[in-house]
GROMACS .gro file of C-alpha atoms in nm:
model
  247
    1UNK     CA    1   0.001  -0.010  -0.003
    2UNK     CA    2   0.126   0.349  -0.089
    3UNK     CA    3   0.237   0.544   0.213
    4UNK     CA    4   0.322   0.888   0.057
    5UNK     CA    5   0.358   1.173   0.297
    6UNK     CA    6   0.208   1.452   0.076
    7UNK     CA    7   0.254   1.728   0.332
    8UNK     CA    8   0.624   1.667   0.334
    9UNK     CA    9   0.612   1.641  -0.045
   10UNK     CA   10   0.459   1.982  -0.060
   11UNK     CA   11   0.746   2.114   0.147
   12UNK     CA   12   1.015   1.961  -0.090
   13UNK     CA   13   0.837   2.092  -0.402
   14UNK     CA   14   0.813   2.445  -0.251
   15UNK     CA   15   1.186   2.422  -0.161
   16UNK     CA   16   1.280   2.332  -0.524
   17UNK     CA   17   1.054   2.596  -0.676
   18UNK     CA   18   1.178   2.870  -0.436
   19UNK     CA   19   1.538   2.777  -0.451
   20UNK     CA   20   1.770   2.982  -0.679
   21UNK     CA   21   1.906   2.783  -0.959
   22UNK     CA   22   2.239   2.894  -1.117
   23UNK     CA   23   2.248   2.822  -1.493
   24UNK     CA   24   2.619   2.825  -1.597
   25UNK     CA   25   2.695   2.878  -1.970
   26UNK     CA   26   3.005   2.686  -2.039
   27UNK     CA   27   3.148   2.522  -2.359
   28UNK     CA   28   3.197   2.194  -2.171
   29UNK     CA   29   2.954   1.989  -1.947
   30UNK     CA   30   3.139   1.926  -1.630
   31UNK     CA   31   3.193   1.610  -1.437
   32UNK     CA   32   2.920   1.469  -1.219
   33UNK     CA   33   3.082   1.603  -0.908
   34UNK     CA   34   3.025   1.967  -1.028
   35UNK     CA   35   2.655   1.910  -1.122
   36UNK     CA   36   2.442   1.973  -0.823
   37UNK     CA   37   2.075   2.027  -0.736
   38UNK     CA   38   2.143   2.397  -0.716
   39UNK     CA   39   2.303   2.456  -1.063
   40UNK     CA   40   2.262   2.363  -1.435
   41UNK     CA   41   2.497   2.381  -1.730
   42UNK     CA   42   2.416   2.511  -2.075
   43UNK     CA   43   2.675   2.357  -2.295
   44UNK     CA   44   2.749   2.206  -2.634
   45UNK     CA   45   2.631   1.830  -2.642
   46UNK     CA   46   2.615   1.555  -2.887
   47UNK     CA   47   2.389   1.253  -2.855
   48UNK     CA   48   2.451   0.921  -3.021
   49UNK     CA   49   2.168   0.663  -3.032
   50UNK     CA   50   2.183   0.315  -3.195
   51UNK     CA   51   1.829   0.157  -3.234
   52UNK     CA   52   1.748  -0.199  -3.355
   53UNK     CA   53   1.507  -0.203  -3.647
   54UNK     CA   54   1.197  -0.426  -3.597
   55UNK     CA   55   1.310  -0.542  -3.255
   56UNK     CA   56   0.952  -0.660  -3.161
   57UNK     CA   57   0.991  -0.942  -3.415
   58UNK     CA   58   1.335  -1.030  -3.270
   59UNK     CA   59   1.215  -1.023  -2.908
   60UNK     CA   60   0.918  -1.245  -2.987
   61UNK     CA   61   1.132  -1.522  -3.098
   62UNK     CA   62   1.063  -1.826  -2.893
   63UNK     CA   63   1.427  -1.916  -2.861
   64UNK     CA   64   1.512  -1.689  -2.575
   65UNK     CA   65   1.870  -1.810  -2.549
   66UNK     CA   66   1.939  -1.706  -2.909
   67UNK     CA   67   1.777  -1.374  -2.858
   68UNK     CA   68   1.976  -1.303  -2.544
   69UNK     CA   69   2.303  -1.388  -2.725
   70UNK     CA   70   2.200  -1.140  -3.009
   71UNK     CA   71   2.114  -0.868  -2.775
   72UNK     CA   72   2.432  -0.913  -2.569
   73UNK     CA   73   2.648  -0.923  -2.862
   74UNK     CA   74   2.484  -0.599  -3.006
   75UNK     CA   75   2.520  -0.404  -2.681
   76UNK     CA   76   2.865  -0.527  -2.570
   77UNK     CA   77   3.072  -0.398  -2.850
   78UNK     CA   78   2.871  -0.081  -2.921
   79UNK     CA   79   2.928   0.016  -2.562
   80UNK     CA   80   3.292  -0.067  -2.601
   81UNK     CA   81   3.311   0.176  -2.894
   82UNK     CA   82   3.115   0.450  -2.722
   83UNK     CA   83   3.256   0.436  -2.367
   84UNK     CA   84   3.631   0.506  -2.428
   85UNK     CA   85   3.613   0.893  -2.433
   86UNK     CA   86   3.702   1.161  -2.179
   87UNK     CA   87   3.404   1.369  -2.312
   88UNK     CA   88   3.155   1.087  -2.230
   89UNK     CA   89   2.891   1.213  -1.976
   90UNK     CA   90   2.620   0.940  -1.993
   91UNK     CA   91   2.588   0.600  -2.141
   92UNK     CA   92   2.312   0.346  -2.125
   93UNK     CA   93   2.065   0.107  -2.264
   94UNK     CA   94   1.695   0.197  -2.325
   95UNK     CA   95   1.507  -0.114  -2.434
   96UNK     CA   96   1.641  -0.195  -2.776
   97UNK     CA   97   1.857   0.111  -2.802
   98UNK     CA   98   2.218   0.191  -2.683
   99UNK     CA   99   2.291   0.559  -2.624
  100UNK     CA  100   2.567   0.794  -2.528
  101UNK     CA  101   2.581   1.161  -2.448
  102UNK     CA  102   2.908   1.371  -2.483
  103UNK     CA  103   3.018   1.718  -2.414
  104UNK     CA  104   3.159   1.839  -2.743
  105UNK     CA  105   3.284   2.191  -2.718
  106UNK     CA  106   3.508   2.178  -3.023
  107UNK     CA  107   3.451   2.069  -3.385
  108UNK     CA  108   3.714   1.801  -3.340
  109UNK     CA  109   3.491   1.647  -3.072
  110UNK     CA  110   3.196   1.644  -3.299
  111UNK     CA  111   3.410   1.479  -3.572
  112UNK     CA  112   3.504   1.204  -3.316
  113UNK     CA  113   3.125   1.134  -3.262
  114UNK     CA  114   3.083   1.095  -3.639
  115UNK     CA  115   3.391   0.865  -3.639
  116UNK     CA  116   3.225   0.649  -3.371
  117UNK     CA  117   2.921   0.618  -3.590
  118UNK     CA  118   3.133   0.494  -3.876
  119UNK     CA  119   3.285   0.232  -3.658
  120UNK     CA  120   2.947   0.125  -3.528
  121UNK     CA  121   2.818   0.096  -3.886
  122UNK     CA  122   3.111  -0.135  -3.970
  123UNK     CA  123   3.076  -0.329  -3.653
  124UNK     CA  124   2.716  -0.409  -3.751
  125UNK     CA  125   2.856  -0.578  -4.067
  126UNK     CA  126   3.096  -0.785  -3.851
  127UNK     CA  127   2.815  -0.887  -3.612
  128UNK     CA  128   2.574  -0.973  -3.892
  129UNK     CA  129   2.851  -1.191  -4.048
  130UNK     CA  130   2.900  -1.364  -3.719
  131UNK     CA  131   2.533  -1.409  -3.659
  132UNK     CA  132   2.488  -1.551  -4.012
  133UNK     CA  133   2.757  -1.813  -3.942
  134UNK     CA  134   2.549  -1.933  -3.645
  135UNK     CA  135   2.238  -1.934  -3.846
  136UNK     CA  136   2.094  -1.660  -3.628
  137UNK     CA  137   1.877  -1.372  -3.758
  138UNK     CA  138   2.080  -1.057  -3.854
  139UNK     CA  139   2.021  -0.722  -3.711
  140UNK     CA  140   1.956  -0.385  -3.879
  141UNK     CA  141   2.002  -0.064  -3.687
  142UNK     CA  142   1.949   0.322  -3.713
  143UNK     CA  143   2.232   0.541  -3.595
  144UNK     CA  144   2.124   0.892  -3.480
  145UNK     CA  145   2.368   1.178  -3.410
  146UNK     CA  146   2.273   1.526  -3.310
  147UNK     CA  147   2.453   1.829  -3.175
  148UNK     CA  148   2.321   2.135  -2.999
  149UNK     CA  149   2.358   2.366  -2.697
  150UNK     CA  150   2.173   2.181  -2.418
  151UNK     CA  151   2.079   2.251  -2.068
  152UNK     CA  152   2.169   1.966  -1.824
  153UNK     CA  153   2.028   1.955  -1.471
  154UNK     CA  154   2.039   1.700  -1.202
  155UNK     CA  155   1.700   1.569  -1.111
  156UNK     CA  156   1.545   1.310  -0.879
  157UNK     CA  157   1.519   1.304  -0.501
  158UNK     CA  158   1.787   1.486  -0.307
  159UNK     CA  159   1.971   1.301  -0.027
  160UNK     CA  160   1.842   0.958  -0.112
  161UNK     CA  161   2.082   0.878  -0.392
  162UNK     CA  162   1.806   0.845  -0.653
  163UNK     CA  163   1.908   1.098  -0.923
  164UNK     CA  164   1.996   1.145  -1.280
  165UNK     CA  165   2.090   1.405  -1.534
  166UNK     CA  166   1.811   1.547  -1.753
  167UNK     CA  167   1.913   1.687  -2.090
  168UNK     CA  168   1.690   1.975  -2.205
  169UNK     CA  169   1.733   2.066  -2.571
  170UNK     CA  170   1.760   1.933  -2.923
  171UNK     CA  171   2.070   1.716  -2.912
  172UNK     CA  172   1.940   1.421  -2.718
  173UNK     CA  173   1.587   1.434  -2.860
  174UNK     CA  174   1.693   1.464  -3.221
  175UNK     CA  175   1.964   1.188  -3.189
  176UNK     CA  176   1.694   0.957  -3.057
  177UNK     CA  177   1.446   1.056  -3.336
  178UNK     CA  178   1.709   1.012  -3.611
  179UNK     CA  179   1.806   0.675  -3.487
  180UNK     CA  180   1.449   0.573  -3.561
  181UNK     CA  181   1.489   0.694  -3.926
  182UNK     CA  182   1.804   0.505  -4.009
  183UNK     CA  183   1.782   0.191  -4.222
  184UNK     CA  184   1.414   0.267  -4.299
  185UNK     CA  185   1.216   0.390  -4.575
  186UNK     CA  186   1.528   0.409  -4.810
  187UNK     CA  187   1.746   0.599  -4.563
  188UNK     CA  188   2.099   0.485  -4.488
  189UNK     CA  189   2.191   0.354  -4.141
  190UNK     CA  190   2.344   0.675  -4.022
  191UNK     CA  191   2.156   1.000  -3.981
  192UNK     CA  192   2.310   1.323  -3.862
  193UNK     CA  193   2.162   1.650  -3.763
  194UNK     CA  194   2.261   1.951  -3.974
  195UNK     CA  195   2.450   2.102  -3.680
  196UNK     CA  196   2.654   1.782  -3.644
  197UNK     CA  197   2.721   1.757  -4.009
  198UNK     CA  198   2.822   2.132  -4.049
  199UNK     CA  199   3.068   2.096  -3.765
  200UNK     CA  200   3.252   1.770  -3.879
  201UNK     CA  201   3.240   1.780  -4.257
  202UNK     CA  202   3.542   2.009  -4.301
  203UNK     CA  203   3.761   1.771  -4.091
  204UNK     CA  204   3.628   1.467  -4.282
  205UNK     CA  205   3.700   1.644  -4.617
  206UNK     CA  206   4.058   1.726  -4.481
  207UNK     CA  207   4.109   1.351  -4.407
  208UNK     CA  208   3.926   1.198  -4.700
  209UNK     CA  209   3.920   1.450  -4.969
  210UNK     CA  210   3.635   1.654  -5.148
  211UNK     CA  211   3.456   1.316  -5.235
  212UNK     CA  212   3.351   1.288  -4.873
  213UNK     CA  213   3.060   1.534  -4.945
  214UNK     CA  214   2.917   1.287  -5.190
  215UNK     CA  215   2.876   1.023  -4.912
  216UNK     CA  216   2.586   1.217  -4.765
  217UNK     CA  217   2.227   1.279  -4.882
  218UNK     CA  218   2.058   1.596  -4.752
  219UNK     CA  219   1.694   1.575  -4.650
  220UNK     CA  220   1.452   1.847  -4.532
  221UNK     CA  221   1.119   1.780  -4.372
  222UNK     CA  222   0.880   1.989  -4.157
  223UNK     CA  223   0.899   1.732  -3.878
  224UNK     CA  224   1.266   1.678  -3.849
  225UNK     CA  225   1.418   1.989  -4.024
  226UNK     CA  226   1.738   1.948  -4.224
  227UNK     CA  227   1.929   1.613  -4.173
  228UNK     CA  228   2.187   1.397  -4.365
  229UNK     CA  229   2.203   1.028  -4.409
  230UNK     CA  230   2.510   0.819  -4.501
  231UNK     CA  231   2.644   0.459  -4.505
  232UNK     CA  232   3.015   0.525  -4.420
  233UNK     CA  233   3.245   0.244  -4.304
  234UNK     CA  234   3.600   0.211  -4.177
  235UNK     CA  235   3.802   0.065  -4.459
  236UNK     CA  236   4.062  -0.127  -4.269
  237UNK     CA  237   3.792  -0.272  -4.046
  238UNK     CA  238   3.563  -0.364  -4.341
  239UNK     CA  239   3.860  -0.523  -4.533
  240UNK     CA  240   3.943  -0.738  -4.228
  241UNK     CA  241   3.577  -0.853  -4.227
  242UNK     CA  242   3.569  -0.923  -4.592
  243UNK     CA  243   3.900  -1.127  -4.566
  244UNK     CA  244   3.758  -1.373  -4.310
  245UNK     CA  245   3.819  -1.197  -3.985
  246UNK     CA  246   4.133  -1.408  -3.913
  247UNK     CA  247   4.315  -1.304  -3.588
   0.00000   0.00000   0.00000
């Protein structure tokens, strides 16, 4: 039976509403230790979301051991690609989606997010080859990347250890939305917001030449604004897959 002290609840809510919240504009989102219930940071953020297509069919498979192995294989290495970064501020799994959120104050940081998406896209080819060898179903994903200035605040219940960061702005929302578009209705697997694209494309061109612009298709809709899709892979990684993945 619920035993909620609503009178104490009213006092807590009034304290939150009456308390002065300091919003700090800073290029970089600070570490968790600097984020408190009395401040918030407005900084440049990039979200990366990887969403399985048609996961309901996969999850409804009666062979639960097989499904578990597929999901663990999917999440394990994507988390490995995403986690090794000093700019990482949050990483997790939401149902059939792996996500990570980074502070990205410089264009070079946003390029690194794009580079992670290229590695994930190539990894999915490796995973599907290994799944096919086991006669398991293959997996298709959408990879969404978006960059924006975002407000991050700590939310939850003070003093009881139940709290989390809340990201308020376009980056996380758009990255999640774009991951739902990838590998669907003719779009390629990776979908970038225009802000992400505009901030990494020059560095990609400097590394790969002018032809890099041809790897992207521009789209504009009333619902999602301007975005770009691509199917970019890491050549050395891809060649190793094609050559049999020998150790």
